[in-house]
PDB file of N, CA and C in Angstrom:
ATOM      1  N   MET A   1      18.235 -10.183  16.532  1.00 74.00           N
ATOM      2  CA  MET A   1      18.568 -10.549  15.175  1.00 74.00           C
ATOM      3  C   MET A   1      20.078 -10.427  14.986  1.00 74.00           C
ATOM      4  N   ASN A   2      20.616 -11.357  14.261  1.00 86.00           N
ATOM      5  CA  ASN A   2      22.039 -11.457  13.997  1.00 86.00           C
ATOM      6  C   ASN A   2      22.506 -10.298  13.097  1.00 86.00           C
ATOM      7  N   PRO A   3      23.705  -9.753  13.339  1.00 88.00           N
ATOM      8  CA  PRO A   3      24.207  -8.668  12.486  1.00 88.00           C
ATOM      9  C   PRO A   3      24.347  -9.070  11.010  1.00 88.00           C
ATOM     10  N   LEU A   4      24.664 -10.343  10.741  1.00 88.00           N
ATOM     11  CA  LEU A   4      24.757 -10.790   9.348  1.00 88.00           C
ATOM     12  C   LEU A   4      23.398 -10.730   8.663  1.00 88.00           C
ATOM     13  N   ARG A   5      22.350 -11.093   9.378  1.00 91.00           N
ATOM     14  CA  ARG A   5      21.005 -11.018   8.802  1.00 91.00           C
ATOM     15  C   ARG A   5      20.607  -9.570   8.521  1.00 91.00           C
ATOM     16  N   ILE A   6      20.944  -8.676   9.425  1.00 92.00           N
ATOM     17  CA  ILE A   6      20.613  -7.257   9.229  1.00 92.00           C
ATOM     18  C   ILE A   6      21.342  -6.719   7.999  1.00 92.00           C
ATOM     19  N   LEU A   7      22.629  -7.023   7.886  1.00 94.00           N
ATOM     20  CA  LEU A   7      23.406  -6.586   6.715  1.00 94.00           C
ATOM     21  C   LEU A   7      22.842  -7.199   5.440  1.00 94.00           C
ATOM     22  N   GLY A   8      22.444  -8.469   5.508  1.00 93.00           N
ATOM     23  CA  GLY A   8      21.849  -9.127   4.354  1.00 93.00           C
ATOM     24  C   GLY A   8      20.555  -8.463   3.921  1.00 93.00           C
ATOM     25  N   LEU A   9      19.699  -8.121   4.868  1.00 95.00           N
ATOM     26  CA  LEU A   9      18.443  -7.452   4.545  1.00 95.00           C
ATOM     27  C   LEU A   9      18.680  -6.067   3.951  1.00 95.00           C
ATOM     28  N   ILE A  10      19.682  -5.354   4.459  1.00 95.00           N
ATOM     29  CA  ILE A  10      20.023  -4.038   3.909  1.00 95.00           C
ATOM     30  C   ILE A  10      20.504  -4.177   2.461  1.00 95.00           C
ATOM     31  N   LEU A  11      21.331  -5.200   2.194  1.00 95.00           N
ATOM     32  CA  LEU A  11      21.816  -5.412   0.828  1.00 95.00           C
ATOM     33  C   LEU A  11      20.683  -5.805  -0.119  1.00 95.00           C
ATOM     34  N   ILE A  12      19.759  -6.629   0.358  1.00 96.00           N
ATOM     35  CA  ILE A  12      18.619  -7.000  -0.478  1.00 96.00           C
ATOM     36  C   ILE A  12      17.785  -5.767  -0.806  1.00 96.00           C
ATOM     37  N   PHE A  13      17.515  -4.946   0.189  1.00 97.00           N
ATOM     38  CA  PHE A  13      16.740  -3.724  -0.030  1.00 97.00           C
ATOM     39  C   PHE A  13      17.461  -2.785  -0.996  1.00 97.00           C
ATOM     40  N   ALA A  14      18.780  -2.623  -0.833  1.00 94.00           N
ATOM     41  CA  ALA A  14      19.551  -1.749  -1.720  1.00 94.00           C
ATOM     42  C   ALA A  14      19.557  -2.294  -3.143  1.00 94.00           C
ATOM     43  N   GLY A  15      19.646  -3.612  -3.304  1.00 95.00           N
ATOM     44  CA  GLY A  15      19.624  -4.209  -4.626  1.00 95.00           C
ATOM     45  C   GLY A  15      18.286  -4.016  -5.318  1.00 95.00           C
ATOM     46  N   LEU A  16      17.197  -4.198  -4.576  1.00 95.00           N
ATOM     47  CA  LEU A  16      15.870  -3.974  -5.141  1.00 95.00           C
ATOM     48  C   LEU A  16      15.671  -2.510  -5.524  1.00 95.00           C
ATOM     49  N   LEU A  17      16.169  -1.618  -4.684  1.00 94.00           N
ATOM     50  CA  LEU A  17      16.070  -0.195  -4.971  1.00 94.00           C
ATOM     51  C   LEU A  17      16.872   0.173  -6.221  1.00 94.00           C
ATOM     52  N   ALA A  18      18.065  -0.411  -6.370  1.00 92.00           N
ATOM     53  CA  ALA A  18      18.895  -0.141  -7.550  1.00 92.00           C
ATOM     54  C   ALA A  18      18.218  -0.642  -8.816  1.00 92.00           C
ATOM     55  N   LEU A  19      17.569  -1.802  -8.743  1.00 93.00           N
ATOM     56  CA  LEU A  19      16.872  -2.330  -9.916  1.00 93.00           C
ATOM     57  C   LEU A  19      15.636  -1.494 -10.249  1.00 93.00           C
ATOM     58  N   ALA A  20      14.949  -1.001  -9.222  1.00 94.00           N
ATOM     59  CA  ALA A  20      13.729  -0.233  -9.455  1.00 94.00           C
ATOM     60  C   ALA A  20      14.032   1.156 -10.019  1.00 94.00           C
ATOM     61  N   LEU A  21      15.061   1.813  -9.508  1.00 91.00           N
ATOM     62  CA  LEU A  21      15.365   3.179  -9.932  1.00 91.00           C
ATOM     63  C   LEU A  21      16.128   3.222 -11.252  1.00 91.00           C
ATOM     64  N   GLY A  22      17.193   2.463 -11.337  1.00 89.00           N
ATOM     65  CA  GLY A  22      17.992   2.462 -12.555  1.00 89.00           C
ATOM     66  C   GLY A  22      19.033   3.558 -12.629  1.00 89.00           C
ATOM     67  N   HIS A  23      18.771   4.721 -12.035  1.00 88.00           N
ATOM     68  CA  HIS A  23      19.756   5.801 -12.011  1.00 88.00           C
ATOM     69  C   HIS A  23      19.475   6.713 -10.818  1.00 88.00           C
ATOM     70  N   VAL A  24      20.498   7.470 -10.444  1.00 87.00           N
ATOM     71  CA  VAL A  24      20.412   8.406  -9.323  1.00 87.00           C
ATOM     72  C   VAL A  24      20.908   9.763  -9.806  1.00 87.00           C
ATOM     73  N   SER A  25      20.197  10.824  -9.468  1.00 89.00           N
ATOM     74  CA  SER A  25      20.630  12.177  -9.814  1.00 89.00           C
ATOM     75  C   SER A  25      21.402  12.780  -8.645  1.00 89.00           C
ATOM     76  N   VAL A  26      22.555  13.355  -8.958  1.00 89.00           N
ATOM     77  CA  VAL A  26      23.418  13.960  -7.944  1.00 89.00           C
ATOM     78  C   VAL A  26      23.691  15.404  -8.340  1.00 89.00           C
ATOM     79  N   THR A  27      23.514  16.323  -7.410  1.00 88.00           N
ATOM     80  CA  THR A  27      23.807  17.730  -7.651  1.00 88.00           C
ATOM     81  C   THR A  27      25.021  18.127  -6.818  1.00 88.00           C
ATOM     82  N   SER A  28      26.009  18.721  -7.473  1.00 85.00           N
ATOM     83  CA  SER A  28      27.206  19.142  -6.746  1.00 85.00           C
ATOM     84  C   SER A  28      27.528  20.590  -7.097  1.00 85.00           C
ATOM     85  N   SER A  29      28.069  21.300  -6.122  1.00 80.00           N
ATOM     86  CA  SER A  29      28.460  22.687  -6.320  1.00 80.00           C
ATOM     87  C   SER A  29      29.904  22.702  -6.813  1.00 80.00           C
ATOM     88  N   THR A  30      30.131  23.253  -8.006  1.00 77.00           N
ATOM     89  CA  THR A  30      31.468  23.198  -8.586  1.00 77.00           C
ATOM     90  C   THR A  30      32.257  24.490  -8.375  1.00 77.00           C
ATOM     91  N   HIS A  31      31.636  25.633  -8.526  1.00 77.00           N
ATOM     92  CA  HIS A  31      32.322  26.913  -8.360  1.00 77.00           C
ATOM     93  C   HIS A  31      31.483  27.806  -7.450  1.00 77.00           C
ATOM     94  N   GLN A  32      32.174  28.561  -6.613  1.00 82.00           N
ATOM     95  CA  GLN A  32      31.464  29.481  -5.740  1.00 82.00           C
ATOM     96  C   GLN A  32      32.290  30.765  -5.610  1.00 82.00           C
ATOM     97  N   ILE A  33      31.613  31.890  -5.786  1.00 84.00           N
ATOM     98  CA  ILE A  33      32.277  33.197  -5.694  1.00 84.00           C
ATOM     99  C   ILE A  33      31.540  34.025  -4.654  1.00 84.00           C
ATOM    100  N   LYS A  34      32.303  34.619  -3.741  1.00 85.00           N
ATOM    101  CA  LYS A  34      31.724  35.517  -2.738  1.00 85.00           C
ATOM    102  C   LYS A  34      32.391  36.876  -2.877  1.00 85.00           C
ATOM    103  N   ILE A  35      31.584  37.871  -3.244  1.00 86.00           N
ATOM    104  CA  ILE A  35      32.081  39.245  -3.334  1.00 86.00           C
ATOM    105  C   ILE A  35      31.183  40.087  -2.439  1.00 86.00           C
ATOM    106  N   GLY A  36      31.680  40.378  -1.259  1.00 85.00           N
ATOM    107  CA  GLY A  36      30.864  41.129  -0.300  1.00 85.00           C
ATOM    108  C   GLY A  36      29.597  40.359   0.033  1.00 85.00           C
ATOM    109  N   PRO A  37      28.434  41.012  -0.068  1.00 87.00           N
ATOM    110  CA  PRO A  37      27.191  40.312   0.258  1.00 87.00           C
ATOM    111  C   PRO A  37      26.643  39.463  -0.903  1.00 87.00           C
ATOM    112  N   VAL A  38      27.309  39.508  -2.052  1.00 87.00           N
ATOM    113  CA  VAL A  38      26.823  38.783  -3.229  1.00 87.00           C
ATOM    114  C   VAL A  38      27.525  37.431  -3.326  1.00 87.00           C
ATOM    115  N   GLU A  39      26.738  36.378  -3.498  1.00 85.00           N
ATOM    116  CA  GLU A  39      27.295  35.042  -3.671  1.00 85.00           C
ATOM    117  C   GLU A  39      26.794  34.447  -4.982  1.00 85.00           C
ATOM    118  N   LEU A  40      27.701  33.880  -5.738  1.00 86.00           N
ATOM    119  CA  LEU A  40      27.355  33.196  -6.977  1.00 86.00           C
ATOM    120  C   LEU A  40      27.856  31.761  -6.881  1.00 86.00           C
ATOM    121  N   ALA A  41      27.002  30.811  -7.250  1.00 85.00           N
ATOM    122  CA  ALA A  41      27.395  29.409  -7.211  1.00 85.00           C
ATOM    123  C   ALA A  41      26.923  28.719  -8.481  1.00 85.00           C
ATOM    124  N   VAL A  42      27.761  27.809  -8.969  1.00 87.00           N
ATOM    125  CA  VAL A  42      27.413  26.999 -10.129  1.00 87.00           C
ATOM    126  C   VAL A  42      27.165  25.581  -9.630  1.00 87.00           C
ATOM    127  N   LYS A  43      25.967  25.087  -9.891  1.00 87.00           N
ATOM    128  CA  LYS A  43      25.625  23.733  -9.472  1.00 87.00           C
ATOM    129  C   LYS A  43      25.494  22.855 -10.707  1.00 87.00           C
ATOM    130  N   GLU A  44      26.077  21.680 -10.619  1.00 88.00           N
ATOM    131  CA  GLU A  44      26.087  20.746 -11.732  1.00 88.00           C
ATOM    132  C   GLU A  44      25.269  19.509 -11.358  1.00 88.00           C
ATOM    133  N   LYS A  45      24.329  19.139 -12.221  1.00 89.00           N
ATOM    134  CA  LYS A  45      23.485  17.974 -11.977  1.00 89.00           C
ATOM    135  C   LYS A  45      23.937  16.844 -12.895  1.00 89.00           C
ATOM    136  N   ARG A  46      24.199  15.676 -12.301  1.00 90.00           N
ATOM    137  CA  ARG A  46      24.631  14.509 -13.071  1.00 90.00           C
ATOM    138  C   ARG A  46      23.717  13.337 -12.763  1.00 90.00           C
ATOM    139  N   ASP A  47      23.516  12.485 -13.745  1.00 92.00           N
ATOM    140  CA  ASP A  47      22.794  11.235 -13.558  1.00 92.00           C
ATOM    141  C   ASP A  47      23.802  10.098 -13.531  1.00 92.00           C
ATOM    142  N   ILE A  48      23.731   9.282 -12.494  1.00 90.00           N
ATOM    143  CA  ILE A  48      24.610   8.125 -12.370  1.00 90.00           C
ATOM    144  C   ILE A  48      23.778   6.881 -12.636  1.00 90.00           C
ATOM    145  N   GLU A  49      24.156   6.132 -13.665  1.00 92.00           N
ATOM    146  CA  GLU A  49      23.459   4.903 -14.013  1.00 92.00           C
ATOM    147  C   GLU A  49      23.884   3.789 -13.052  1.00 92.00           C
ATOM    148  N   LEU A  50      22.908   3.068 -12.517  1.00 90.00           N
ATOM    149  CA  LEU A  50      23.192   1.933 -11.644  1.00 90.00           C
ATOM    150  C   LEU A  50      23.115   0.658 -12.488  1.00 90.00           C
ATOM    151  N   PRO A  51      24.219  -0.086 -12.576  1.00 92.00           N
ATOM    152  CA  PRO A  51      24.206  -1.280 -13.417  1.00 92.00           C
ATOM    153  C   PRO A  51      23.276  -2.362 -12.849  1.00 92.00           C
ATOM    154  N   VAL A  52      22.646  -3.089 -13.764  1.00 93.00           N
ATOM    155  CA  VAL A  52      21.721  -4.149 -13.360  1.00 93.00           C
ATOM    156  C   VAL A  52      22.473  -5.240 -12.602  1.00 93.00           C
ATOM    157  N   TRP A  53      23.693  -5.543 -13.042  1.00 94.00           N
ATOM    158  CA  TRP A  53      24.443  -6.608 -12.386  1.00 94.00           C
ATOM    159  C   TRP A  53      24.768  -6.260 -10.934  1.00 94.00           C
ATOM    160  N   ALA A  54      24.930  -4.984 -10.630  1.00 93.00           N
ATOM    161  CA  ALA A  54      25.217  -4.586  -9.246  1.00 93.00           C
ATOM    162  C   ALA A  54      23.992  -4.808  -8.353  1.00 93.00           C
ATOM    163  N   GLY A  55      22.800  -4.506  -8.875  1.00 94.00           N
ATOM    164  CA  GLY A  55      21.586  -4.747  -8.114  1.00 94.00           C
ATOM    165  C   GLY A  55      21.350  -6.220  -7.864  1.00 94.00           C
ATOM    166  N   ILE A  56      21.535  -7.033  -8.909  1.00 95.00           N
ATOM    167  CA  ILE A  56      21.346  -8.479  -8.762  1.00 95.00           C
ATOM    168  C   ILE A  56      22.405  -9.058  -7.821  1.00 95.00           C
ATOM    169  N   GLY A  57      23.633  -8.585  -7.945  1.00 96.00           N
ATOM    170  CA  GLY A  57      24.704  -9.053  -7.054  1.00 96.00           C
ATOM    171  C   GLY A  57      24.429  -8.724  -5.597  1.00 96.00           C
ATOM    172  N   ALA A  58      23.909  -7.534  -5.337  1.00 95.00           N
ATOM    173  CA  ALA A  58      23.588  -7.148  -3.962  1.00 95.00           C
ATOM    174  C   ALA A  58      22.475  -8.029  -3.402  1.00 95.00           C
ATOM    175  N   ILE A  59      21.485  -8.369  -4.242  1.00 96.00           N
ATOM    176  CA  ILE A  59      20.398  -9.239  -3.792  1.00 96.00           C
ATOM    177  C   ILE A  59      20.928 -10.640  -3.479  1.00 96.00           C
ATOM    178  N   VAL A  60      21.785 -11.173  -4.337  1.00 96.00           N
ATOM    179  CA  VAL A  60      22.327 -12.515  -4.124  1.00 96.00           C
ATOM    180  C   VAL A  60      23.194 -12.564  -2.870  1.00 96.00           C
ATOM    181  N   VAL A  61      24.101 -11.602  -2.721  1.00 95.00           N
ATOM    182  CA  VAL A  61      24.975 -11.571  -1.538  1.00 95.00           C
ATOM    183  C   VAL A  61      24.140 -11.368  -0.269  1.00 95.00           C
ATOM    184  N   GLY A  62      23.139 -10.503  -0.344  1.00 95.00           N
ATOM    185  CA  GLY A  62      22.255 -10.306   0.809  1.00 95.00           C
ATOM    186  C   GLY A  62      21.506 -11.565   1.170  1.00 95.00           C
ATOM    187  N   GLY A  63      21.033 -12.306   0.170  1.00 94.00           N
ATOM    188  CA  GLY A  63      20.348 -13.574   0.441  1.00 94.00           C
ATOM    189  C   GLY A  63      21.264 -14.584   1.112  1.00 94.00           C
ATOM    190  N   VAL A  64      22.503 -14.652   0.653  1.00 93.00           N
ATOM    191  CA  VAL A  64      23.471 -15.563   1.274  1.00 93.00           C
ATOM    192  C   VAL A  64      23.727 -15.163   2.722  1.00 93.00           C
ATOM    193  N   LEU A  65      23.865 -13.876   2.985  1.00 92.00           N
ATOM    194  CA  LEU A  65      24.097 -13.425   4.360  1.00 92.00           C
ATOM    195  C   LEU A  65      22.901 -13.696   5.254  1.00 92.00           C
ATOM    196  N   VAL A  66      21.684 -13.575   4.729  1.00 92.00           N
ATOM    197  CA  VAL A  66      20.493 -13.868   5.524  1.00 92.00           C
ATOM    198  C   VAL A  66      20.457 -15.352   5.875  1.00 92.00           C
ATOM    199  N   VAL A  67      20.781 -16.220   4.911  1.00 90.00           N
ATOM    200  CA  VAL A  67      20.792 -17.661   5.167  1.00 90.00           C
ATOM    201  C   VAL A  67      21.884 -18.030   6.151  1.00 90.00           C
ATOM    202  N   LEU A  68      23.087 -17.494   5.951  1.00 88.00           N
ATOM    203  CA  LEU A  68      24.196 -17.814   6.858  1.00 88.00           C
ATOM    204  C   LEU A  68      23.978 -17.226   8.246  1.00 88.00           C
ATOM    205  N   GLY A  69      23.333 -16.078   8.320  1.00 83.00           N
ATOM    206  CA  GLY A  69      23.070 -15.460   9.611  1.00 83.00           C
ATOM    207  C   GLY A  69      22.006 -16.200  10.404  1.00 83.00           C
ATOM    208  N   GLY A  70      21.174 -16.976   9.738  1.00 76.00           N
ATOM    209  CA  GLY A  70      20.117 -17.725  10.420  1.00 76.00           C
ATOM    210  C   GLY A  70      20.571 -19.071  10.939  1.00 76.00           C
ATOM    211  N   ARG A  71      21.712 -19.559  10.471  1.00 73.00           N
ATOM    212  CA  ARG A  71      22.209 -20.858  10.912  1.00 73.00           C
ATOM    213  C   ARG A  71      22.765 -20.774  12.324  1.00 73.00           C
ATOM    214  N   LYS A  72      22.554 -21.835  13.061  1.00 67.00           N
ATOM    215  CA  LYS A  72      23.147 -21.908  14.405  1.00 67.00           C
ATOM    216  C   LYS A  72      24.459 -22.663  14.305  1.00 67.00           C
ATOM    217  N   ARG A  73      25.418 -22.219  15.050  1.00 61.00           N
ATOM    218  CA  ARG A  73      26.756 -22.815  14.972  1.00 61.00           C
ATOM    219  C   ARG A  73      26.930 -23.893  15.983  1.00 61.00           C
TER     220      ARG A  73
END
């Protein structure tokens, strides 16, 4: 299989996933304190909204790459 087709299929899958989920939750550690054997950490949870246009754009670009990757030169 052509690398363009593989990239196109990955983009189509990512676009469908973005449309299905709508948002992604990310947890990051912001502060960490170590005093001897005691450790304290502050974790922050954020929701990142995935725009609909980005999902549709990924599907369209992936479709174009699948079509172009299937053509013989």
